[in-house]
Amino acid sequence: MSARPPPPASNANTYHVVLTRVAAIGVLLGLSLVTWAYRRALEPQYGTAPASLHLGKVIWSASILGSFAPTVPVGHATLGLAFLLYAMPSATYFVAAHTARIGDPIWGPVATHLIVLLPVLSLGVALVKALQNAPYNKEDTSAPQSSMILPVCATALNSLQGLWPSISYIATLSDTQIFLQAGTAVASFWTIAPFLPNVTPPPIAKPLTAAPATPEPKGKQKKGTPKKSEPATPPPKIAKHNVPAPGGLSKIRIALLPVLPFLTVTSVLRPPTLPHPLPEPYNHPSHHLRILSSVDSAYSGVVVVGETTAADPNVPGNIDHLRYLRAGHSLLGGVWVGPKAQAWDPELLLEDEAGQKLGDTIYSAFVVQEAALLAKKQPKNALIIGLGTGIAATSFIRHGIDTTLVEIDPSVYDAAKRFFGLPAPPPERLVLQDAKTWVHNRSVTLHRSSEAGDASSATAELFDVVVHDCFSGGSVPAHLYTQSFWRDLKEIVTPDAVVAVNFAGALNSKSAKAIILTLRSVFPQCRAFYDALETHDDVNNEFVNWVFFCTPSTNALEFRQATQSDFLGSYLRRHVLTSLGEHEGDISTVGDDIAEDKREQYILKDLVNPLADWQEKEAIKHWKIMRGVLPDVVWETY
């Protein structure tokens, strides 16, 4: 019995292995960038939560398909990937628009992922697999296995997406530019591939054996003559690893190279979205819709100011002459304009920078926030965290209150100032940065001033009123609702200050319970009011806008009767502020159904904060509500 021959040793060239693996890493980085840009491109039509809900599962599915599908030649995979990347801008827009019209914020994004993203990632992972296997023969046992490529690709595509927002150049690029530049990069590689060194190894040479000698017939072999044997088969020639001589088709390929950069800037491959920034107002060709401003934002994706110019017979509902501000798929606010800009004293109407009259806000929740002035006697200064259209901020300024604005997105502040009548505050009253960092730094500064004995200086910096409204896209930035944030905020307000916190959702939800319990762990007194113009029988289980009013004082939180000077000529303010008591919710028993040993889980902390996960369900409800408030054409025009 002969021994089994040993497995063939690896004949892969080390230089080629390194080269192809570097190329594979480059492909994975590019795929993660494209995935990040794709998710951002979906946000104007789907919002953050619906677009991200099942994206990870689709990435794993694409990695499985690309890893275990038959190996695709590198040239074919590269060319196919370039075509798919060039098609991504328009495909993402149109597929998302059609699936969103179905009205399902769960399966609509999934269908979009499967149609647009899955083919790109599957072919990209197949290209990674082909590159990894290129330096090896099929018989080479040291070649990478598909089971190893799968987890590496899926993990890289999911985890590397967090890298790109931190790179300023990438963050300022539009999604369309990222798709097209990635397509041009892949297509460029395809054109020069025939002129690159061949990394495919020759077949493993098998050991040669001499052909057996043919015996001569008996009697014909001469005595003393040695037996003749057939000459051995000459060994096969091994192909040399050098740059192949390019043929005619290869020369045509290289001729395409100078043309490819033009595909990055051509309008043919771009989706029908507006230029950012918008050079002049855009009038929709088939709807009574005008877009006044549309800009890219590193924080909100896209910030749009639009206006419905007249009643649209194709759109149900009474939304004509409405000016709105949207960030991504979140409606930050809006006001009535034109014939709907009304007040009992027209001289009290606000104007935008162009001199157009502005009416009441479409969201009475912003007016409920102004009730903080009714709970504080003669406030001198105020702090606004989260600006939106600036309804509460503008009201405070008109009442002669020194108002400090903290807004993370400069594009939102610019829109509020240009189109919604927000007076420009002094530079020292405008803060364009994350509120958590600013509030913490301010509390530390005041604490040090107090320790140094400069009590008068510290007291002068304390705020009488705070409005905290950071709700956006059906969810909230969880880090602005933690116990440590409220403690820092408590350090920079007066002992009897009023803090108004906006929340959209149901009081019986986990999110509301966590926010209320966390607030009450810092502020001894809290009350809640909702913004509906009519009373609700079961308001605790309905999705409505709530405003929680809290104070660091141990005294009861009371609201005085509103007077005419509080209304600023607004019919809506008069209605909301005079009927405030009719829209109060009882939050004294919120959390009583939570076991004592589990109540601590609802106190939001910096290191343990499940609020973002709990808000996913609320974000799905919010998406459906927003699609009912404004028609599809509004969400599709940006």
Tab-separated table of N, CA, C and O in Angstrom, residues 81-186:
chain	number	residue	atom	x	y	z
A	81	LEU	N	-19.823	46.221	-11.050
A	81	LEU	CA	-19.910	47.091	-9.880
A	81	LEU	C	-19.898	48.561	-10.289
A	81	LEU	O	-20.618	49.382	-9.713
A	82	ALA	N	-19.100	48.907	-11.292
A	82	ALA	CA	-19.067	50.295	-11.770
A	82	ALA	C	-20.429	50.721	-12.306
A	82	ALA	O	-20.917	51.828	-12.003
A	83	PHE	N	-21.083	49.865	-13.076
A	83	PHE	CA	-22.410	50.182	-13.605
A	83	PHE	C	-23.416	50.376	-12.468
A	83	PHE	O	-24.234	51.309	-12.499
A	84	LEU	N	-23.394	49.504	-11.476
A	84	LEU	CA	-24.340	49.614	-10.367
A	84	LEU	C	-24.118	50.892	-9.561
A	84	LEU	O	-25.073	51.534	-9.122
A	85	LEU	N	-22.861	51.277	-9.368
A	85	LEU	CA	-22.568	52.498	-8.619
A	85	LEU	C	-23.030	53.733	-9.387
A	85	LEU	O	-23.563	54.683	-8.786
A	86	TYR	N	-22.844	53.736	-10.691
A	86	TYR	CA	-23.311	54.861	-11.495
A	86	TYR	C	-24.838	54.973	-11.448
A	86	TYR	O	-25.388	56.078	-11.575
A	87	ALA	N	-25.521	53.849	-11.300
A	87	ALA	CA	-26.993	53.861	-11.274
A	87	ALA	C	-27.550	54.178	-9.888
A	87	ALA	O	-28.749	54.454	-9.769
A	88	MET	N	-26.726	54.154	-8.854
A	88	MET	CA	-27.225	54.296	-7.486
A	88	MET	C	-27.928	55.614	-7.177
A	88	MET	O	-28.948	55.619	-6.484
A	89	PRO	N	-27.434	56.776	-7.635
A	89	PRO	CA	-28.129	58.025	-7.276
A	89	PRO	C	-29.598	58.028	-7.689
A	89	PRO	O	-30.486	58.288	-6.867
A	90	SER	N	-29.850	57.730	-8.949
A	90	SER	CA	-31.240	57.740	-9.424
A	90	SER	C	-32.025	56.561	-8.873
A	90	SER	O	-33.209	56.700	-8.523
A	91	ALA	N	-31.395	55.389	-8.783
A	91	ALA	CA	-32.090	54.213	-8.277
A	91	ALA	C	-32.531	54.427	-6.827
A	91	ALA	O	-33.663	54.100	-6.455
A	92	THR	N	-31.648	54.988	-6.006
A	92	THR	CA	-31.995	55.228	-4.607
A	92	THR	C	-33.173	56.175	-4.487
A	92	THR	O	-34.115	55.932	-3.717
A	93	TYR	N	-33.146	57.262	-5.256
A	93	TYR	CA	-34.230	58.246	-5.166
A	93	TYR	C	-35.562	57.661	-5.632
A	93	TYR	O	-36.565	57.732	-4.919
A	94	PHE	N	-35.595	57.090	-6.844
A	94	PHE	CA	-36.863	56.653	-7.422
A	94	PHE	C	-37.444	55.446	-6.689
A	94	PHE	O	-38.653	55.385	-6.455
A	95	VAL	N	-36.604	54.478	-6.342
A	95	VAL	CA	-37.118	53.304	-5.622
A	95	VAL	C	-37.646	53.713	-4.252
A	95	VAL	O	-38.719	53.265	-3.819
A	96	ALA	N	-36.928	54.589	-3.540
A	96	ALA	CA	-37.402	55.053	-2.234
A	96	ALA	C	-38.711	55.820	-2.369
A	96	ALA	O	-39.630	55.662	-1.539
A	97	ALA	N	-38.831	56.651	-3.404
A	97	ALA	CA	-40.066	57.417	-3.595
A	97	ALA	C	-41.257	56.495	-3.831
A	97	ALA	O	-42.342	56.703	-3.268
A	98	HIS	N	-41.076	55.456	-4.639
A	98	HIS	CA	-42.186	54.545	-4.932
A	98	HIS	C	-42.523	53.654	-3.745
A	98	HIS	O	-43.700	53.414	-3.459
A	99	THR	N	-41.511	53.145	-3.055
A	99	THR	CA	-41.814	52.285	-1.908
A	99	THR	C	-42.403	53.091	-0.750
A	99	THR	O	-43.223	52.579	0.001
A	100	ALA	N	-41.990	54.365	-0.601
A	100	ALA	CA	-42.544	55.187	0.477
A	100	ALA	C	-44.019	55.469	0.255
A	100	ALA	O	-44.784	55.619	1.220
A	101	ARG	N	-44.427	55.544	-0.980
A	101	ARG	CA	-45.840	55.809	-1.270
A	101	ARG	C	-46.741	54.652	-0.859
A	101	ARG	O	-47.957	54.819	-0.759
A	102	ILE	N	-46.151	53.495	-0.648
A	102	ILE	CA	-46.938	52.367	-0.131
A	102	ILE	C	-47.406	52.661	1.287
A	102	ILE	O	-48.460	52.188	1.727
A	103	GLY	N	-46.613	53.455	2.022
A	103	GLY	CA	-47.015	53.864	3.363
A	103	GLY	C	-46.571	52.939	4.469
A	103	GLY	O	-47.092	53.028	5.581
A	104	ASP	N	-45.605	52.067	4.194
A	104	ASP	CA	-45.112	51.151	5.219
A	104	ASP	C	-43.667	51.489	5.544
A	104	ASP	O	-42.767	51.235	4.733
A	105	PRO	N	-43.401	52.080	6.735
A	105	PRO	CA	-42.027	52.487	7.056
A	105	PRO	C	-41.113	51.349	7.473
A	105	PRO	O	-39.948	51.596	7.788
A	106	ILE	N	-41.615	50.114	7.482
A	106	ILE	CA	-40.767	48.961	7.804
A	106	ILE	C	-40.379	48.220	6.525
A	106	ILE	O	-39.199	48.058	6.214
A	107	TRP	N	-41.389	47.769	5.773
A	107	TRP	CA	-41.088	46.989	4.580
A	107	TRP	C	-40.735	47.853	3.383
A	107	TRP	O	-40.075	47.369	2.442
A	108	GLY	N	-41.124	49.117	3.393
A	108	GLY	CA	-40.706	50.013	2.323
A	108	GLY	C	-39.197	50.158	2.255
A	108	GLY	O	-38.593	49.962	1.183
A	109	PRO	N	-38.517	50.504	3.370
A	109	PRO	CA	-37.058	50.559	3.335
A	109	PRO	C	-36.414	49.217	3.014
A	109	PRO	O	-35.391	49.176	2.318
A	110	VAL	N	-36.992	48.120	3.524
A	110	VAL	CA	-36.414	46.803	3.233
A	110	VAL	C	-36.454	46.528	1.728
A	110	VAL	O	-35.469	46.052	1.140
A	111	ALA	N	-37.594	46.828	1.095
A	111	ALA	CA	-37.687	46.636	-0.360
A	111	ALA	C	-36.660	47.498	-1.092
A	111	ALA	O	-36.031	47.050	-2.062
A	112	THR	N	-36.459	48.722	-0.612
A	112	THR	CA	-35.473	49.603	-1.233
A	112	THR	C	-34.069	49.037	-1.070
A	112	THR	O	-33.268	49.054	-2.016
A	113	HIS	N	-33.752	48.531	0.132
A	113	HIS	CA	-32.435	47.915	0.355
A	113	HIS	C	-32.205	46.749	-0.604
A	113	HIS	O	-31.115	46.621	-1.180
A	114	LEU	N	-33.233	45.908	-0.759
A	114	LEU	CA	-33.067	44.706	-1.584
A	114	LEU	C	-32.890	45.050	-3.060
A	114	LEU	O	-32.145	44.383	-3.785
A	115	ILE	N	-33.582	46.097	-3.512
A	115	ILE	CA	-33.518	46.452	-4.932
A	115	ILE	C	-32.249	47.226	-5.258
A	115	ILE	O	-31.606	46.991	-6.295
A	116	VAL	N	-31.863	48.146	-4.380
A	116	VAL	CA	-30.760	49.065	-4.694
A	116	VAL	C	-29.429	48.604	-4.100
A	116	VAL	O	-28.427	48.501	-4.805
A	117	LEU	N	-29.420	48.334	-2.803
A	117	LEU	CA	-28.150	48.111	-2.107
A	117	LEU	C	-27.657	46.679	-2.198
A	117	LEU	O	-26.446	46.447	-2.322
A	118	LEU	N	-28.568	45.712	-2.116
A	118	LEU	CA	-28.156	44.298	-2.099
A	118	LEU	C	-27.303	43.916	-3.313
A	118	LEU	O	-26.253	43.283	-3.146
A	119	PRO	N	-27.683	44.277	-4.558
A	119	PRO	CA	-26.816	43.906	-5.695
A	119	PRO	C	-25.423	44.534	-5.609
A	119	PRO	O	-24.435	43.892	-5.961
A	120	VAL	N	-25.337	45.785	-5.142
A	120	VAL	CA	-24.036	46.452	-5.054
A	120	VAL	C	-23.139	45.735	-4.055
A	120	VAL	O	-21.975	45.416	-4.345
A	121	LEU	N	-23.663	45.460	-2.866
A	121	LEU	CA	-22.848	44.822	-1.838
A	121	LEU	C	-22.514	43.379	-2.201
A	121	LEU	O	-21.401	42.915	-1.943
A	122	SER	N	-23.470	42.659	-2.780
A	122	SER	CA	-23.205	41.262	-3.156
A	122	SER	C	-22.084	41.182	-4.180
A	122	SER	O	-21.163	40.367	-4.048
A	123	LEU	N	-22.164	42.021	-5.208
A	123	LEU	CA	-21.122	42.001	-6.225
A	123	LEU	C	-19.803	42.514	-5.660
A	123	LEU	O	-18.725	42.032	-6.020
A	124	GLY	N	-19.877	43.498	-4.742
A	124	GLY	CA	-18.654	43.989	-4.108
A	124	GLY	C	-17.974	42.924	-3.270
A	124	GLY	O	-16.745	42.778	-3.320
A	125	VAL	N	-18.752	42.168	-2.502
A	125	VAL	CA	-18.173	41.080	-1.708
A	125	VAL	C	-17.639	39.986	-2.623
A	125	VAL	O	-16.595	39.380	-2.345
A	126	ALA	N	-18.334	39.710	-3.723
A	126	ALA	CA	-17.823	38.733	-4.695
A	126	ALA	C	-16.491	39.199	-5.275
A	126	ALA	O	-15.589	38.388	-5.523
A	127	LEU	N	-16.341	40.510	-5.478
A	127	LEU	CA	-15.064	41.048	-5.963
A	127	LEU	C	-13.972	40.876	-4.921
A	127	LEU	O	-12.825	40.531	-5.252
A	128	VAL	N	-14.308	41.094	-3.649
A	128	VAL	CA	-13.345	40.858	-2.572
A	128	VAL	C	-12.906	39.394	-2.571
A	128	VAL	O	-11.718	39.079	-2.440
A	129	LYS	N	-13.878	38.511	-2.719
A	129	LYS	CA	-13.561	37.078	-2.749
A	129	LYS	C	-12.650	36.743	-3.939
A	129	LYS	O	-11.670	35.991	-3.796
A	130	ALA	N	-12.959	37.308	-5.112
A	130	ALA	CA	-12.139	37.044	-6.296
A	130	ALA	C	-10.721	37.573	-6.111
A	130	ALA	O	-9.746	36.926	-6.514
A	131	LEU	N	-10.587	38.743	-5.513
A	131	LEU	CA	-9.254	39.301	-5.267
A	131	LEU	C	-8.470	38.446	-4.279
A	131	LEU	O	-7.264	38.230	-4.443
A	132	GLN	N	-9.146	37.966	-3.256
A	132	GLN	CA	-8.474	37.137	-2.252
A	132	GLN	C	-7.982	35.818	-2.842
A	132	GLN	O	-6.936	35.301	-2.448
A	133	ASN	N	-8.758	35.283	-3.782
A	133	ASN	CA	-8.402	33.980	-4.346
A	133	ASN	C	-7.483	34.078	-5.566
A	133	ASN	O	-6.952	33.069	-6.030
A	134	ALA	N	-7.294	35.294	-6.106
A	134	ALA	CA	-6.556	35.447	-7.361
A	134	ALA	C	-5.143	34.876	-7.311
A	134	ALA	O	-4.710	34.223	-8.279
A	135	PRO	N	-4.363	35.061	-6.247
A	135	PRO	CA	-2.976	34.561	-6.267
A	135	PRO	C	-2.848	33.061	-6.035
A	135	PRO	O	-1.734	32.546	-5.990
A	136	TYR	N	-3.956	32.345	-5.858
A	136	TYR	CA	-3.895	30.927	-5.491
A	136	TYR	C	-4.490	30.061	-6.589
A	136	TYR	O	-5.402	30.467	-7.316
A	137	ASN	N	-3.994	28.834	-6.692
A	137	ASN	CA	-4.602	27.817	-7.532
A	137	ASN	C	-5.770	27.182	-6.809
A	137	ASN	O	-5.884	27.256	-5.581
A	138	LYS	N	-6.644	26.527	-7.574
A	138	LYS	CA	-7.781	25.855	-6.963
A	138	LYS	C	-7.343	24.751	-6.008
A	138	LYS	O	-7.992	24.477	-5.007
A	139	GLU	N	-6.200	24.100	-6.350
A	139	GLU	CA	-5.740	23.002	-5.508
A	139	GLU	C	-4.976	23.482	-4.280
A	139	GLU	O	-4.603	22.674	-3.421
A	140	ASP	N	-4.771	24.791	-4.161
A	140	ASP	CA	-3.953	25.335	-3.083
A	140	ASP	C	-4.779	25.386	-1.794
A	140	ASP	O	-5.773	26.108	-1.695
A	141	THR	N	-4.391	24.603	-0.808
A	141	THR	CA	-5.155	24.535	0.441
A	141	THR	C	-4.981	25.765	1.309
A	141	THR	O	-5.725	25.950	2.268
A	142	SER	N	-4.018	26.617	1.000
A	142	SER	CA	-3.811	27.819	1.804
A	142	SER	C	-4.657	28.994	1.328
A	142	SER	O	-4.589	30.075	1.905
A	143	ALA	N	-5.454	28.802	0.278
A	143	ALA	CA	-6.304	29.878	-0.224
A	143	ALA	C	-7.383	30.203	0.801
A	143	ALA	O	-7.861	29.327	1.526
A	144	PRO	N	-7.811	31.481	0.914
A	144	PRO	CA	-8.864	31.863	1.874
A	144	PRO	C	-10.164	31.136	1.571
A	144	PRO	O	-10.513	30.918	0.409
A	145	GLN	N	-10.880	30.764	2.630
A	145	GLN	CA	-12.148	30.064	2.494
A	145	GLN	C	-13.309	31.058	2.545
A	145	GLN	O	-13.223	32.110	3.177
A	146	SER	N	-14.412	30.714	1.876
A	146	SER	CA	-15.582	31.587	1.856
A	146	SER	C	-16.124	31.825	3.260
A	146	SER	O	-16.619	32.904	3.577
A	147	SER	N	-16.032	30.819	4.117
A	147	SER	CA	-16.549	30.959	5.480
A	147	SER	C	-15.752	31.983	6.278
A	147	SER	O	-16.247	32.538	7.256
A	148	MET	N	-14.505	32.259	5.863
A	148	MET	CA	-13.694	33.271	6.526
A	148	MET	C	-13.973	34.662	5.954
A	148	MET	O	-13.953	35.664	6.671
A	149	ILE	N	-14.248	34.733	4.642
A	149	ILE	CA	-14.498	36.011	4.001
A	149	ILE	C	-15.813	36.607	4.477
A	149	ILE	O	-15.937	37.821	4.667
A	150	LEU	N	-16.835	35.768	4.709
A	150	LEU	CA	-18.171	36.242	5.080
A	150	LEU	C	-18.170	37.130	6.315
A	150	LEU	O	-18.615	38.279	6.247
A	151	PRO	N	-17.715	36.646	7.492
A	151	PRO	CA	-17.796	37.511	8.679
A	151	PRO	C	-16.923	38.758	8.578
A	151	PRO	O	-17.279	39.800	9.129
A	152	VAL	N	-15.792	38.640	7.892
A	152	VAL	CA	-14.915	39.807	7.751
A	152	VAL	C	-15.629	40.905	6.970
A	152	VAL	O	-15.628	42.080	7.364
A	153	CYS	N	-16.261	40.543	5.855
A	153	CYS	CA	-16.939	41.541	5.024
A	153	CYS	C	-18.132	42.140	5.748
A	153	CYS	O	-18.309	43.361	5.768
A	154	ALA	N	-18.982	41.315	6.335
A	154	ALA	CA	-20.187	41.819	7.003
A	154	ALA	C	-19.830	42.728	8.170
A	154	ALA	O	-20.428	43.794	8.353
A	155	THR	N	-18.845	42.313	8.971
A	155	THR	CA	-18.440	43.130	10.114
A	155	THR	C	-17.841	44.454	9.668
A	155	THR	O	-18.129	45.513	10.237
A	156	ALA	N	-17.020	44.405	8.630
A	156	ALA	CA	-16.398	45.636	8.136
A	156	ALA	C	-17.442	46.595	7.586
A	156	ALA	O	-17.401	47.803	7.858
A	157	LEU	N	-18.403	46.098	6.824
A	157	LEU	CA	-19.420	46.965	6.231
A	157	LEU	C	-20.287	47.613	7.292
A	157	LEU	O	-20.741	48.756	7.133
A	158	ASN	N	-20.558	46.907	8.377
A	158	ASN	CA	-21.392	47.462	9.441
A	158	ASN	C	-20.631	48.430	10.331
A	158	ASN	O	-21.141	49.489	10.702
A	159	SER	N	-19.405	48.081	10.680
A	159	SER	CA	-18.674	48.866	11.681
A	159	SER	C	-17.969	50.078	11.096
A	159	SER	O	-17.841	51.106	11.772
A	160	LEU	N	-17.513	49.998	9.852
A	160	LEU	CA	-16.733	51.097	9.283
A	160	LEU	C	-17.573	52.309	8.907
A	160	LEU	O	-17.021	53.376	8.617
A	161	GLN	N	-18.900	52.184	8.925
A	161	GLN	CA	-19.738	53.324	8.552
A	161	GLN	C	-19.583	54.486	9.524
A	161	GLN	O	-19.752	55.653	9.143
A	162	GLY	N	-19.271	54.190	10.767
A	162	GLY	CA	-19.085	55.258	11.741
A	162	GLY	C	-17.826	56.072	11.514
A	162	GLY	O	-17.655	57.138	12.127
A	163	LEU	N	-16.946	55.608	10.622
A	163	LEU	CA	-15.705	56.323	10.348
A	163	LEU	C	-15.935	57.571	9.514
A	163	LEU	O	-15.291	58.608	9.733
A	164	TRP	N	-16.852	57.517	8.572
A	164	TRP	CA	-16.931	58.547	7.534
A	164	TRP	C	-17.436	59.898	8.024
A	164	TRP	O	-16.936	60.931	7.546
A	165	PRO	N	-18.392	59.996	8.937
A	165	PRO	CA	-18.818	61.343	9.368
A	165	PRO	C	-17.710	62.142	10.034
A	165	PRO	O	-17.784	63.372	10.082
A	166	SER	N	-16.686	61.461	10.576
A	166	SER	CA	-15.599	62.173	11.253
A	166	SER	C	-14.592	62.768	10.287
A	166	SER	O	-13.721	63.539	10.692
A	167	ILE	N	-14.689	62.428	9.003
A	167	ILE	CA	-13.790	62.976	7.993
A	167	ILE	C	-14.504	64.150	7.334
A	167	ILE	O	-15.506	63.961	6.627
A	168	SER	N	-14.005	65.348	7.556
A	168	SER	CA	-14.720	66.551	7.127
A	168	SER	C	-14.951	66.578	5.617
A	168	SER	O	-16.034	66.979	5.156
A	169	TYR	N	-13.970	66.154	4.840
A	169	TYR	CA	-14.134	66.173	3.381
A	169	TYR	C	-15.275	65.245	2.954
A	169	TYR	O	-16.111	65.606	2.115
A	170	ILE	N	-15.326	64.059	3.548
A	170	ILE	CA	-16.376	63.097	3.208
A	170	ILE	C	-17.737	63.618	3.667
A	170	ILE	O	-18.740	63.519	2.952
A	171	ALA	N	-17.786	64.170	4.879
A	171	ALA	CA	-19.059	64.621	5.438
A	171	ALA	C	-19.687	65.734	4.612
A	171	ALA	O	-20.912	65.892	4.596
A	172	THR	N	-18.857	66.523	3.915
A	172	THR	CA	-19.393	67.631	3.127
A	172	THR	C	-19.738	67.225	1.695
A	172	THR	O	-20.371	68.009	0.979
A	173	LEU	N	-19.358	66.034	1.279
A	173	LEU	CA	-19.714	65.560	-0.058
A	173	LEU	C	-21.177	65.138	-0.089
A	173	LEU	O	-21.703	64.574	0.871
A	174	SER	N	-21.838	65.393	-1.201
A	174	SER	CA	-23.207	64.917	-1.353
A	174	SER	C	-23.202	63.411	-1.590
A	174	SER	O	-22.194	62.833	-2.014
A	175	ASP	N	-24.327	62.786	-1.323
A	175	ASP	CA	-24.435	61.340	-1.538
A	175	ASP	C	-24.234	60.999	-3.014
A	175	ASP	O	-23.593	60.000	-3.352
A	176	THR	N	-24.783	61.826	-3.891
A	176	THR	CA	-24.628	61.584	-5.326
A	176	THR	C	-23.156	61.613	-5.730
A	176	THR	O	-22.695	60.768	-6.504
A	177	GLN	N	-22.406	62.582	-5.215
A	177	GLN	CA	-20.988	62.663	-5.530
A	177	GLN	C	-20.242	61.421	-5.046
A	177	GLN	O	-19.348	60.916	-5.739
A	178	ILE	N	-20.586	60.931	-3.872
A	178	ILE	CA	-19.920	59.733	-3.346
A	178	ILE	C	-20.191	58.534	-4.256
A	178	ILE	O	-19.274	57.780	-4.606
A	179	PHE	N	-21.451	58.358	-4.661
A	179	PHE	CA	-21.783	57.238	-5.542
A	179	PHE	C	-21.025	57.336	-6.864
A	179	PHE	O	-20.425	56.352	-7.327
A	180	LEU	N	-21.051	58.520	-7.484
A	180	LEU	CA	-20.457	58.669	-8.808
A	180	LEU	C	-18.936	58.602	-8.756
A	180	LEU	O	-18.298	58.029	-9.652
A	181	GLN	N	-18.339	59.180	-7.722
A	181	GLN	CA	-16.881	59.100	-7.619
A	181	GLN	C	-16.429	57.670	-7.350
A	181	GLN	O	-15.396	57.234	-7.859
A	182	ALA	N	-17.205	56.931	-6.557
A	182	ALA	CA	-16.884	55.515	-6.342
A	182	ALA	C	-17.012	54.737	-7.647
A	182	ALA	O	-16.171	53.873	-7.968
A	183	GLY	N	-18.051	55.029	-8.435
A	183	GLY	CA	-18.210	54.365	-9.729
A	183	GLY	C	-17.068	54.676	-10.673
A	183	GLY	O	-16.569	53.786	-11.375
A	184	THR	N	-16.611	55.931	-10.679
A	184	THR	CA	-15.492	56.314	-11.540
A	184	THR	C	-14.202	55.628	-11.106
A	184	THR	O	-13.395	55.197	-11.945
A	185	ALA	N	-14.001	55.507	-9.800
A	185	ALA	CA	-12.798	54.833	-9.307
A	185	ALA	C	-12.770	53.368	-9.735
A	185	ALA	O	-11.740	52.855	-10.193
A	186	VAL	N	-13.907	52.685	-9.617
A	186	VAL	CA	-13.978	51.268	-10.007
A	186	VAL	C	-13.836	51.128	-11.517
A	186	VAL	O	-13.123	50.237	-12.012
